[in-house]
Short mmCIF file of C-alpha atoms and ligand atoms in Angstrom, two decimals:
data_model
loop_
_atom_site.label_atom_id
_atom_site.label_comp_id
_atom_site.label_asym_id
_atom_site.label_seq_id
_atom_site.Cartn_x
_atom_site.Cartn_y
_atom_site.Cartn_z
CA MET W 1 0.31 -0.30 -0.29
CA GLU W 2 1.10 3.38 -1.02
CA TYR W 3 1.57 5.59 1.85
CA SER W 4 1.13 9.35 1.25
CA CYS W 5 1.28 12.04 3.51
CA SER W 6 -0.16 15.65 3.84
CA ALA W 7 2.52 18.29 3.68
CA TYR W 8 3.60 19.15 7.72
CA GLU W 9 5.89 20.82 9.46
CA LEU W 10 6.38 22.44 13.04
CA LYS W 11 4.49 24.94 14.45
CA CYS W 12 5.14 27.06 17.97
CA ASN W 13 1.77 27.48 19.54
CA GLU W 14 2.50 30.74 21.14
CA CYS W 15 4.30 32.79 18.17
CA GLY W 16 3.49 31.24 15.58
CA ARG W 17 7.06 30.38 13.75
CA ARG W 18 7.39 27.29 11.59
CA PHE W 19 10.39 25.48 11.79
CA GLY W 20 10.37 22.94 9.36
CA ASN W 21 11.25 19.06 10.46
CA ARG W 22 13.51 18.76 13.05
CA PRO W 23 13.72 17.44 16.16
CA LEU W 24 12.90 19.79 18.32
CA SER W 25 10.30 20.32 21.39
CA GLY W 26 10.47 23.96 22.48
CA CYS W 27 10.50 26.93 20.36
CA PRO W 28 13.80 28.29 20.56
CA ASP W 29 12.27 32.11 21.07
CA CYS W 30 9.70 31.59 23.43
CA LEU W 31 10.01 28.39 23.90
CA ALA W 32 6.35 27.41 24.21
CA PRO W 33 5.57 23.55 23.21
CA LEU W 34 5.77 22.81 19.25
CA GLU W 35 2.85 21.66 16.95
CA ILE W 36 2.53 19.97 14.01
CA VAL W 37 0.64 21.73 11.19
CA TYR W 38 -0.55 20.01 8.07
CA ASP W 39 -1.72 21.37 4.36
CA LEU W 40 -5.13 20.32 5.53
CA GLU W 41 -6.06 21.76 1.41
CA ALA W 42 -3.97 19.39 -0.27
CA ALA W 43 -5.06 16.54 2.61
CA ARG W 44 -8.81 16.93 0.67
CA GLY W 45 -7.79 14.68 -2.14
CA THR W 46 -6.13 12.13 0.28
CA PHE W 47 -8.02 12.15 3.80
CA THR W 48 -11.75 11.09 2.23
CA ARG W 49 -13.94 8.43 3.86
CA GLN W 50 -13.38 6.49 0.87
CA ALA W 51 -9.63 6.31 0.74
CA ILE W 52 -9.50 5.63 4.81
CA GLN W 53 -11.74 2.60 4.75
CA ALA W 54 -9.78 1.27 2.06
CA GLY W 55 -6.57 1.05 4.33
CA PRO W 56 -5.81 -1.61 6.59
CA PHE W 57 -7.28 -2.06 9.71
CA ASN W 58 -4.99 0.08 12.67
CA ILE W 59 -3.51 3.71 13.00
CA TRP W 60 -1.42 3.64 9.39
CA ARG W 61 -5.34 4.33 7.83
CA TYR W 62 -4.83 7.54 8.69
CA ALA W 63 -1.26 8.33 7.66
CA ALA W 64 -2.18 11.13 4.73
CA LEU W 65 -2.87 13.32 8.14
CA LEU W 66 0.04 11.80 10.72
CA PRO W 67 3.46 12.91 10.54
CA ILE W 68 5.27 9.89 8.43
CA PRO W 69 8.08 10.55 6.77
CA GLU W 70 8.44 10.23 2.53
CA GLY W 71 9.25 6.27 2.17
CA PHE W 72 8.79 5.01 5.49
CA GLN W 73 6.73 1.57 5.36
CA PRO W 74 4.96 0.87 8.51
CA ASP W 75 4.36 -2.69 9.19
CA LEU W 76 3.74 -2.95 12.69
CA PRO W 77 -0.07 -2.81 12.82
CA VAL W 78 -0.66 -0.33 15.75
CA GLY W 79 -4.10 0.85 16.96
CA PHE W 80 -7.67 0.48 15.61
CA THR W 81 -8.69 -0.88 18.73
CA PRO W 82 -12.09 -1.93 19.93
CA LEU W 83 -14.96 0.66 20.47
CA ILE W 84 -17.21 -0.94 22.38
CA ARG W 85 -21.21 -0.18 23.92
CA ALA W 86 -20.57 -0.02 27.61
CA LYS W 87 -24.66 -0.87 28.45
CA ASN W 88 -23.46 -2.79 31.61
CA LEU W 89 -21.58 -0.02 33.53
CA GLY W 90 -23.32 2.15 31.93
CA LYS W 91 -26.43 0.92 33.61
CA ARG W 92 -24.54 1.23 36.96
CA ILE W 93 -23.62 4.70 36.47
CA GLY W 94 -26.65 6.01 34.73
CA ALA W 95 -25.86 6.15 31.59
CA THR W 96 -27.98 5.23 28.73
CA ASN W 97 -25.25 6.08 25.71
CA LEU W 98 -21.60 4.80 26.83
CA TYR W 99 -18.81 3.61 24.87
CA VAL W 100 -15.39 2.60 25.74
CA LYS W 101 -12.62 3.22 23.91
CA ASN W 102 -10.40 0.28 25.06
CA ASP W 103 -6.69 0.95 24.45
CA ALA W 104 -5.83 -1.61 27.16
CA VAL W 105 -5.51 -3.79 23.76
CA CYS W 106 -3.24 -2.01 22.17
CA PHE W 107 -0.68 -3.57 19.97
CA PRO W 108 2.23 -4.36 20.11
CA THR W 109 2.53 -3.39 24.26
CA LEU W 110 -1.22 -3.21 25.88
CA SER W 111 -1.52 0.86 26.17
CA PHE W 112 -2.13 3.81 23.61
CA LYS W 113 1.29 4.49 23.81
CA ASP W 114 2.08 2.09 20.71
CA ARG W 115 0.36 4.70 18.69
CA VAL W 116 3.04 7.49 19.67
CA VAL W 117 5.29 5.53 20.03
CA SER W 118 5.00 4.08 16.14
CA VAL W 119 4.78 7.85 14.70
CA ALA W 120 7.90 8.78 16.93
CA LEU W 121 10.20 6.32 15.82
CA ALA W 122 9.18 6.61 12.28
CA ASN W 123 10.82 10.15 12.60
CA ALA W 124 13.75 8.95 14.80
CA GLN W 125 15.12 6.82 12.10
CA LYS W 126 14.24 9.69 9.43
CA PHE W 127 16.08 11.80 11.70
CA GLY W 128 18.79 9.37 11.60
CA PHE W 129 19.07 8.44 15.87
CA ASP W 130 20.59 4.86 16.21
CA ILE W 131 19.85 5.81 20.38
CA VAL W 132 16.57 6.03 21.07
CA GLY W 133 14.96 7.23 24.54
CA CYS W 134 12.48 7.88 27.23
CA SER W 135 11.33 9.37 30.57
CA SER W 136 8.04 7.06 31.54
CA THR W 137 5.85 6.12 34.16
CA GLY W 138 6.18 2.60 32.34
CA ASN W 139 3.50 2.17 29.38
CA LEU W 140 5.96 4.21 27.19
CA ALA W 141 8.81 2.62 28.17
CA ASN W 142 7.19 -0.80 27.62
CA SER W 143 6.55 0.27 23.99
CA VAL W 144 9.18 2.21 23.26
CA ALA W 145 11.57 -0.99 24.22
CA ALA W 146 9.49 -2.96 22.08
CA GLN W 147 9.17 -1.24 18.99
CA ALA W 148 12.97 0.05 19.02
CA ALA W 149 13.78 -4.11 18.93
CA ARG W 150 11.99 -4.01 15.98
CA LEU W 151 13.08 -1.92 14.30
CA GLY W 152 17.13 -2.24 15.12
CA LEU W 153 17.29 0.85 17.08
CA LYS W 154 18.64 0.74 21.06
CA ALA W 155 17.05 1.66 23.77
CA THR W 156 17.72 3.72 26.86
CA ILE W 157 14.68 4.69 28.79
CA LEU W 158 14.78 6.51 32.14
CA VAL W 159 11.82 5.48 34.85
CA PRO W 160 11.19 6.84 38.51
CA ALA W 161 12.59 3.89 40.72
CA ASP W 162 9.38 2.94 42.31
CA LEU W 163 7.55 2.16 39.13
CA GLU W 164 5.34 -1.28 39.14
CA PRO W 165 7.67 -4.68 38.83
CA ALA W 166 5.41 -5.56 35.75
CA LYS W 167 6.21 -2.22 34.09
CA ILE W 168 9.91 -2.98 34.49
CA LEU W 169 10.09 -6.19 33.14
CA ASN W 170 8.17 -5.32 30.37
CA THR W 171 10.73 -3.11 29.44
CA GLN W 172 13.84 -4.97 30.33
CA VAL W 173 12.28 -8.26 28.11
CA TYR W 174 12.93 -6.27 25.13
CA GLY W 175 16.71 -5.60 25.15
CA ALA W 176 16.10 -2.20 25.97
CA ARG W 177 18.93 -0.60 28.85
CA LEU W 178 16.84 0.40 31.89
CA VAL W 179 17.53 3.51 34.20
CA ARG W 180 15.82 3.40 37.09
CA ILE W 181 16.48 7.30 38.52
CA ASP W 182 15.35 7.93 42.30
CA GLY W 183 13.31 10.68 42.19
CA ASN W 184 9.66 10.94 40.91
CA TYR W 185 8.46 11.43 37.31
CA ASP W 186 9.05 15.10 37.26
CA HIS W 187 12.71 14.12 37.85
CA VAL W 188 13.16 12.08 35.84
CA ASN W 189 11.75 14.37 32.74
CA ARG W 190 13.64 16.98 33.74
CA LEU W 191 17.38 15.09 33.54
CA CYS W 192 16.35 13.13 30.32
CA THR W 193 15.17 17.23 28.66
CA GLN W 194 19.03 17.68 29.92
CA ILE W 195 20.09 14.20 28.39
CA ALA W 196 18.21 15.08 25.32
CA ASP W 197 20.40 17.96 25.27
CA GLU W 198 23.99 16.82 25.64
CA TYR W 199 23.57 13.61 23.83
CA ALA W 200 22.71 12.71 19.75
CA TRP W 201 19.50 10.56 21.75
CA GLY W 202 16.61 10.52 20.19
CA PHE W 203 13.81 10.74 23.14
CA VAL W 204 10.28 10.08 21.62
CA ASN W 205 8.54 12.31 24.68
CA VAL W 206 11.58 15.15 24.63
CA ASN W 207 12.79 16.16 21.04
CA LEU W 208 10.41 14.33 19.63
CA ARG W 209 7.63 15.22 21.12
CA PRO W 210 5.82 17.07 18.67
CA TYR W 211 5.57 13.74 16.04
CA TYR W 212 4.85 11.87 19.36
CA ALA W 213 1.82 13.76 20.19
CA GLU W 214 0.95 13.29 16.80
CA GLY W 215 0.11 9.61 17.00
CA SER W 216 -2.22 10.40 19.86
CA LYS W 217 -4.73 11.83 17.53
CA THR W 218 -5.42 8.21 15.62
CA VAL W 219 -7.42 7.68 19.17
CA GLY W 220 -9.51 10.71 17.69
CA TYR W 221 -10.14 9.41 14.43
CA GLU W 222 -11.33 5.82 15.30
CA ILE W 223 -13.72 7.05 17.58
CA ALA W 224 -15.20 8.90 14.76
CA GLU W 225 -15.38 6.26 12.49
CA GLN W 226 -16.21 3.76 14.76
CA LEU W 227 -19.42 5.65 15.65
CA GLY W 228 -20.19 5.64 12.13
CA TRP W 229 -18.05 8.71 10.89
CA ARG W 230 -19.99 11.14 13.63
CA LEU W 231 -18.75 12.89 16.96
CA PRO W 232 -19.47 11.94 20.38
CA ASP W 233 -21.33 14.78 22.78
CA ASN W 234 -18.40 13.68 25.35
CA VAL W 235 -15.42 12.16 26.03
CA VAL W 236 -13.87 11.57 29.30
CA CYS W 237 -10.36 11.11 29.14
CA PRO W 238 -7.37 10.63 31.65
CA MET W 239 -4.68 13.06 31.79
CA ALA W 240 -1.02 13.23 32.88
CA GLY W 241 0.94 15.18 30.71
CA GLY W 242 -2.39 16.78 29.27
CA SER W 243 -1.22 15.89 25.24
CA LEU W 244 -4.13 12.63 24.56
CA ILE W 245 -7.20 15.28 25.46
CA ARG W 246 -5.89 17.90 23.10
CA LYS W 247 -5.07 16.11 20.55
CA ILE W 248 -8.24 13.45 20.39
CA ARG W 249 -10.08 17.41 19.88
CA LYS W 250 -7.02 18.27 16.96
CA ALA W 251 -8.56 15.26 15.47
CA PHE W 252 -12.34 15.63 15.83
CA ASN W 253 -11.67 19.51 14.34
CA GLU W 254 -9.43 17.90 11.48
CA LEU W 255 -12.91 15.61 10.25
CA ILE W 256 -14.80 18.61 10.75
CA TYR W 257 -12.58 20.70 8.60
CA LEU W 258 -12.17 18.04 5.98
CA GLY W 259 -15.84 17.37 6.12
CA LEU W 260 -16.08 13.70 7.10
CA VAL W 261 -18.15 14.22 10.10
CA GLU W 262 -20.89 16.97 10.92
CA ASP W 263 -19.70 19.81 12.44
CA LYS W 264 -21.22 19.36 16.36
CA PRO W 265 -19.65 20.79 20.00
CA VAL W 266 -17.98 17.82 21.70
CA ARG W 267 -17.63 18.48 25.16
CA PHE W 268 -14.18 17.42 26.74
CA PHE W 269 -13.55 15.69 30.56
CA GLY W 270 -10.55 15.47 32.27
CA ALA W 271 -9.35 12.54 34.89
CA GLN W 272 -7.11 12.80 37.35
CA ALA W 273 -5.95 11.06 40.50
CA THR W 274 -6.99 13.44 43.70
CA GLY W 275 -3.04 12.60 44.95
CA CYS W 276 -1.89 14.15 41.31
CA SER W 277 -4.72 16.74 39.79
CA PRO W 278 -2.83 19.58 38.94
CA ILE W 279 -4.54 20.44 35.62
CA SER W 280 -8.38 19.04 37.88
CA GLN W 281 -7.41 21.95 40.14
CA ALA W 282 -6.87 24.40 37.20
CA VAL W 283 -10.49 23.47 35.83
CA LYS W 284 -12.32 23.38 39.13
CA GLN W 285 -10.91 26.85 39.27
CA GLY W 286 -11.31 27.73 35.68
CA LEU W 287 -8.15 28.61 35.15
CA ASP W 288 -5.48 27.40 32.77
CA TYR W 289 -2.50 28.39 35.27
CA ILE W 290 -0.73 25.32 36.70
CA GLU W 291 0.08 24.73 40.35
CA PRO W 292 3.04 22.48 40.01
CA GLN W 293 2.11 18.92 42.61
CA ARG W 294 4.03 16.17 44.17
CA PRO W 295 2.15 13.29 43.19
CA ASN W 296 1.38 10.21 45.76
CA THR W 297 -1.09 8.03 43.86
CA ILE W 298 -1.22 4.75 43.21
CA ALA W 299 -2.34 6.00 39.59
CA ARG W 300 1.65 6.79 38.80
CA SER W 301 1.09 6.62 34.77
CA LEU W 302 -0.87 9.81 35.30
CA ALA W 303 1.45 10.79 38.38
CA ILE W 304 3.28 14.23 36.63
CA GLY W 305 3.01 16.83 39.44
CA ASN W 306 3.93 19.08 36.79
CA PRO W 307 2.13 19.12 33.06
CA ALA W 308 3.85 20.93 30.30
CA ASP W 309 0.45 20.51 28.37
CA GLY W 310 -1.96 20.98 31.34
CA PRO W 311 -2.28 24.75 30.91
CA ALA W 312 -3.07 24.21 27.32
CA ALA W 313 -5.45 20.85 28.35
CA ALA W 314 -7.30 23.15 30.93
CA LYS W 315 -8.32 25.94 28.66
CA MET W 316 -9.21 23.40 25.90
CA ILE W 317 -11.44 21.59 28.38
CA LEU W 318 -13.04 24.96 30.01
CA SER W 319 -13.63 26.55 26.26
CA THR W 320 -15.82 23.27 25.10
CA GLY W 321 -17.82 23.60 28.45
CA GLY W 322 -16.50 20.37 29.43
CA TRP W 323 -15.22 19.68 33.11
CA ALA W 324 -12.17 17.91 35.74
CA GLU W 325 -12.54 15.71 38.57
CA ASP W 326 -10.45 13.91 40.24
CA VAL W 327 -10.80 10.66 42.68
CA SER W 328 -9.19 9.25 45.49
CA ASP W 329 -6.86 5.66 45.61
CA ILE W 330 -9.94 3.83 46.93
CA GLU W 331 -11.65 5.03 44.17
CA ILE W 332 -9.28 4.06 41.45
CA VAL W 333 -9.58 0.62 42.81
CA SER W 334 -13.09 0.54 42.76
CA GLY W 335 -13.72 1.63 39.20
CA MET W 336 -10.86 -0.86 37.98
CA GLN W 337 -13.09 -3.65 39.44
CA GLU W 338 -16.64 -2.21 37.61
CA LEU W 339 -14.99 -1.86 34.70
CA ALA W 340 -14.04 -5.55 34.82
CA GLU W 341 -16.84 -6.70 36.04
CA THR W 342 -18.99 -4.78 34.10
CA GLU W 343 -17.70 -4.96 30.65
CA GLY W 344 -14.94 -7.32 31.01
CA ILE W 345 -12.25 -4.58 30.81
CA PHE W 346 -9.11 -5.29 32.58
CA THR W 347 -7.29 -1.65 32.56
CA GLU W 348 -4.50 0.01 34.89
CA THR W 349 -4.71 2.50 37.03
CA ALA W 350 -5.66 5.11 34.70
CA GLY W 351 -8.49 3.44 33.86
CA GLY W 352 -9.49 3.27 37.01
CA VAL W 353 -9.29 6.74 37.63
CA THR W 354 -11.28 7.34 33.60
CA THR W 355 -14.14 5.06 35.12
CA ALA W 356 -14.32 6.67 38.80
CA VAL W 357 -14.33 9.91 37.14
CA THR W 358 -16.72 8.81 34.93
CA ALA W 359 -19.51 7.74 37.06
CA ARG W 360 -18.77 11.02 39.27
CA LEU W 361 -19.76 13.12 36.47
CA TYR W 362 -23.03 11.17 36.04
CA ALA W 363 -23.83 11.50 39.48
CA HIS W 364 -23.30 14.69 39.78
CA GLY W 365 -24.87 15.97 36.45
CA ARG W 366 -21.99 17.09 34.38
CA ILE W 367 -22.86 14.99 31.49
CA SER W 368 -26.49 14.03 30.55
CA PRO W 369 -27.70 10.41 30.77
CA ASP W 370 -28.38 10.31 26.79
CA ASP W 371 -25.45 11.67 25.72
CA ILE W 372 -23.06 9.64 23.22
CA THR W 373 -20.37 9.60 25.37
CA VAL W 374 -16.88 8.14 25.18
CA VAL W 375 -14.50 7.00 27.70
CA CYS W 376 -10.70 6.56 26.86
CA ILE W 377 -9.21 3.90 28.48
CA THR W 378 -5.55 3.89 27.49
CA GLY W 379 -4.05 0.71 29.41
CA ASN W 380 -4.12 -2.68 30.48
CA GLY W 381 -4.52 -4.07 34.38
CA LEU W 382 -1.74 -6.94 34.02
CA LYS W 383 0.77 -4.17 34.04
CA THR W 384 -0.72 -2.87 37.72
CA THR W 385 -1.89 -5.71 39.35
CA ASP W 386 -0.06 -4.83 42.32
CA ALA W 387 -2.78 -2.69 42.93
CA ILE W 388 -5.19 -4.53 43.33
CA SER W 389 -3.80 -7.66 44.80
CA GLY W 390 -5.18 -8.10 48.70
CA GLN W 391 -8.57 -7.06 47.15
CA TYR W 392 -9.61 -10.62 46.49
CA ARG W 393 -8.80 -13.57 49.10
CA GLU W 394 -7.14 -16.63 48.01
CA GLU W 395 -9.49 -19.96 49.00
CA ARG W 396 -8.81 -22.92 50.12
CA ALA W 397 -8.38 -25.88 47.59
CA VAL W 398 -10.97 -28.23 46.87
CA ARG W 399 -10.43 -32.03 46.71
CA PRO W 400 -11.30 -33.11 43.50
CA ARG W 401 -14.62 -34.98 44.22
CA ILE W 402 -18.45 -33.80 44.39
CA ALA W 403 -19.63 -33.83 47.58
CA ASP W 404 -16.43 -31.95 48.73
CA PHE W 405 -17.20 -29.44 45.95
CA ASP W 406 -20.80 -29.01 47.13
CA GLU W 407 -19.60 -28.56 50.75
CA TYR W 408 -17.34 -25.59 49.49
CA LEU W 409 -20.39 -23.69 47.90
CA ARG W 410 -21.88 -24.29 51.03
CA GLU W 411 -19.25 -22.84 53.15
CA LEU W 412 -19.14 -20.05 50.50
CA ASP W 413 -22.42 -19.26 50.40
CA ALA W 414 -22.58 -18.79 53.90
CA SER W 415 -19.00 -16.56 54.25
CA THR W 416 -18.73 -14.84 51.39
CA GLU W 417 -22.48 -13.52 50.07
CA PRO W 418 -22.34 -10.66 52.01
CA GLU W 419 -18.90 -9.65 50.55
CA LEU W 420 -19.58 -10.42 47.53
CA ALA W 421 -22.85 -8.10 47.47
CA THR W 422 -20.68 -4.76 47.89
CA ALA W 423 -17.83 -5.58 45.82
CA GLY W 424 -17.65 -2.88 43.41
CA ALA W 425 -21.00 -1.50 44.02
CA SER W 426 -20.26 0.03 47.38
CA LEU W 427 -18.91 3.57 45.84
CA ALA W 428 -20.61 6.85 46.69
CA TYR W 429 -19.79 9.26 43.95
CA MET T 1 28.66 37.37 53.88
CA PRO T 2 28.14 37.20 49.92
CA ILE T 3 26.85 33.93 48.67
CA LYS T 4 27.65 32.81 45.19
CA ILE T 5 25.30 29.96 42.94
CA LYS T 6 25.95 28.37 40.01
CA VAL T 7 23.29 29.11 37.39
CA VAL T 8 23.19 26.26 34.52
CA LEU T 9 21.26 26.67 31.27
CA PRO T 10 20.25 24.69 28.56
CA THR T 11 22.01 24.58 24.83
CA ALA T 12 18.87 27.24 23.41
CA PHE T 13 19.91 29.72 25.49
CA VAL T 14 23.84 29.57 25.35
CA ARG T 15 23.63 31.70 21.85
CA HIS T 16 22.37 35.08 23.98
CA THR T 17 25.33 34.53 26.66
CA ASP T 18 28.35 33.72 24.25
CA GLY T 19 28.39 30.22 24.44
CA GLN T 20 28.58 30.46 28.40
CA LYS T 21 26.00 27.24 29.55
CA GLN T 22 26.61 28.60 33.06
CA PHE T 23 27.64 31.37 34.99
CA ASP T 24 27.91 32.03 39.00
CA SER T 25 25.81 35.08 40.16
CA ALA T 26 25.53 36.80 43.73
CA ALA T 27 21.55 36.87 43.65
CA THR T 28 19.77 36.73 47.17
CA ASN T 29 16.59 35.13 45.67
CA LEU T 30 14.91 34.75 42.44
CA PRO T 31 14.22 38.62 41.32
CA GLY T 32 17.46 39.17 42.06
CA LEU T 33 18.71 36.78 39.77
CA ILE T 34 16.63 37.71 37.22
CA ALA T 35 17.66 41.20 37.94
CA ASP T 36 21.30 40.24 37.13
CA ILE T 37 20.44 38.04 34.07
CA ASP T 38 18.67 41.62 32.80
CA GLN T 39 22.27 43.33 33.75
CA THR T 40 24.77 40.62 32.30
CA PHE T 41 22.76 39.09 29.59
CA PRO T 42 20.36 41.63 28.13
CA ALA T 43 19.61 39.24 25.35
CA LEU T 44 18.77 36.40 27.56
CA SER T 45 16.62 38.23 29.06
CA THR T 46 14.33 39.04 26.22
CA GLN T 47 14.22 35.57 25.96
CA ILE T 48 13.21 34.28 29.50
CA LYS T 49 11.10 36.72 29.82
CA ASP T 50 7.21 38.06 28.11
CA GLU T 51 6.53 41.01 26.86
CA GLY T 52 5.11 41.73 30.24
CA GLY T 53 8.72 41.39 31.76
CA LYS T 54 7.18 38.29 33.53
CA LEU T 55 9.03 34.97 33.38
CA ARG T 56 7.88 33.25 30.91
CA ARG T 57 5.26 30.21 31.66
CA PHE T 58 7.43 27.73 29.48
CA ILE T 59 9.97 27.68 31.83
CA ASN T 60 10.87 25.22 34.94
CA ILE T 61 13.51 27.02 37.39
CA TYR T 62 14.96 24.52 40.00
CA VAL T 63 17.36 24.34 42.65
CA ASN T 64 18.86 21.59 43.46
CA ASP T 65 17.12 19.33 41.77
CA GLU T 66 13.71 21.11 43.29
CA ASP T 67 10.90 23.00 41.90
CA ILE T 68 11.78 26.43 43.11
CA ARG T 69 7.81 26.58 43.54
CA PHE T 70 8.14 23.83 45.78
CA LEU T 71 10.98 26.00 47.97
CA GLY T 72 8.29 29.22 48.40
CA GLY T 73 9.31 30.92 44.41
CA GLU T 74 10.35 34.19 44.80
CA THR T 75 10.67 34.35 48.02
CA TYR T 76 13.10 31.53 48.67
CA ALA T 77 16.64 32.74 49.51
CA PHE T 78 19.19 31.09 47.55
CA GLN T 79 22.20 29.62 49.61
CA ASP T 80 26.05 29.73 49.12
CA GLY T 81 26.73 27.15 47.36
CA ASP T 82 23.15 26.11 45.43
CA GLU T 83 22.93 25.18 42.04
CA VAL T 84 20.45 27.01 39.90
CA MET T 85 19.03 25.35 36.52
CA LEU T 86 17.24 27.10 34.19
CA ILE T 87 14.85 24.65 32.00
CA PRO T 88 12.16 24.88 29.59
CA SER T 89 9.38 22.45 30.75
CA ILE T 90 8.00 19.61 28.40
CA ALA T 91 5.71 16.79 28.88
CA GLY T 92 5.40 12.80 28.97
CA GLY T 93 3.81 10.37 31.18
CA CYS T 94 1.10 8.80 29.95
CA CYS T 95 -1.35 10.72 28.21
ZN1 LIG X 1 7.60 30.36 19.66
#
């Protein structure tokens, strides 16, 4: 298949200066983050419903509006994850038109990071980096390690030392060099900025960041296409750095501009853990100023105390008439259990945050029950099992005899019935 | 007693400092440091401040690994030997 891309280049969000295409994350003049802009007029011919539908069932069907270097032949089928109608969860939280966009199953490493990394590493190769890296709270580390292995690039990955063991193992298995940093994510991030400054390495979330972030748009394209080329009324999205929620909106706006979907207002809702909620706090105060926090939450993949896209995310949420909420660690665990028990989706702690926040948004009347609402689940629960271990008791082994089994069931009914009845349903949002 | 702090800059800034990636300052707090930069590197000063003369919001300032805002921001009194880092903010994390 021929992947034709529209012309694209880096542009400063603040001063509007353009920089062509190179590994650069911030404007040298005003230091603001850079964004990729496209020749959308040229895309009119190539980014059509027909062309998209003729493409493969992965993110490369949207290649015409991704920053993919000429000649790049993507062969990793990332994305096009399920959008499922969540009737059971909806029933529980009072929603009649609820959908879950399930990136807990994104290929190859079970998080939405596979999308962004595939776009970032295509550009890392183009810019000639032999060594790629990232600062990560886990999912990004997994994805960079896996995709670097496949592309024959060396990977050096920096993470906070206290990361979940599964996320560490899931990075090391691909042969990546993993450096545990004695500090939180914001410390790791700062160090990576300095390393990218000193070493000629391609850091996907530092000097390759504008390219990387564009991969997130595919979540938005997929939602619209999977809803039958229409936009939802609301999107609920987890927020760490604040990038994904903005990119989903960018995707919707591009689709509207190109006439692929009908123009309609979509409200955006952000989800954070109370233990790290700088963006949600800003939204609640109606501000786009972010007061940094020292993170303290089990939702470590969202634990960014000083999010660079936070001001823009807060501003965007407020401008759409949306809202942001944050939930406690106990609610996060319940959210994970609720999504698993109702829809069969085992998500990581970040998904617990998003689910619990969604429930609260309905409970507080922030979202009308009949609205078409899409909840973005971005990572898999197998990576954060430590968050819910201890929630379930280990039962005794039963002898392989029917009489023993009967006895066991009677015992179980007598002892655990009340306990089971409250599991997952006990939340007061 | 006069104090001496070390100020560390990212590469993006050194075009305004004759190639220096770090310099010493006797500033006792952040406003003092900004005044020092105004004086010594006027071009750098216009880069790190906006039209209103305020520090651009895309700059983070760290004192010995800690965000200065956790130390009291402008009210923090530099200690002798402090390493003060100016770094553009960037994001990462899950989403
Ligand atoms: Zn600029």
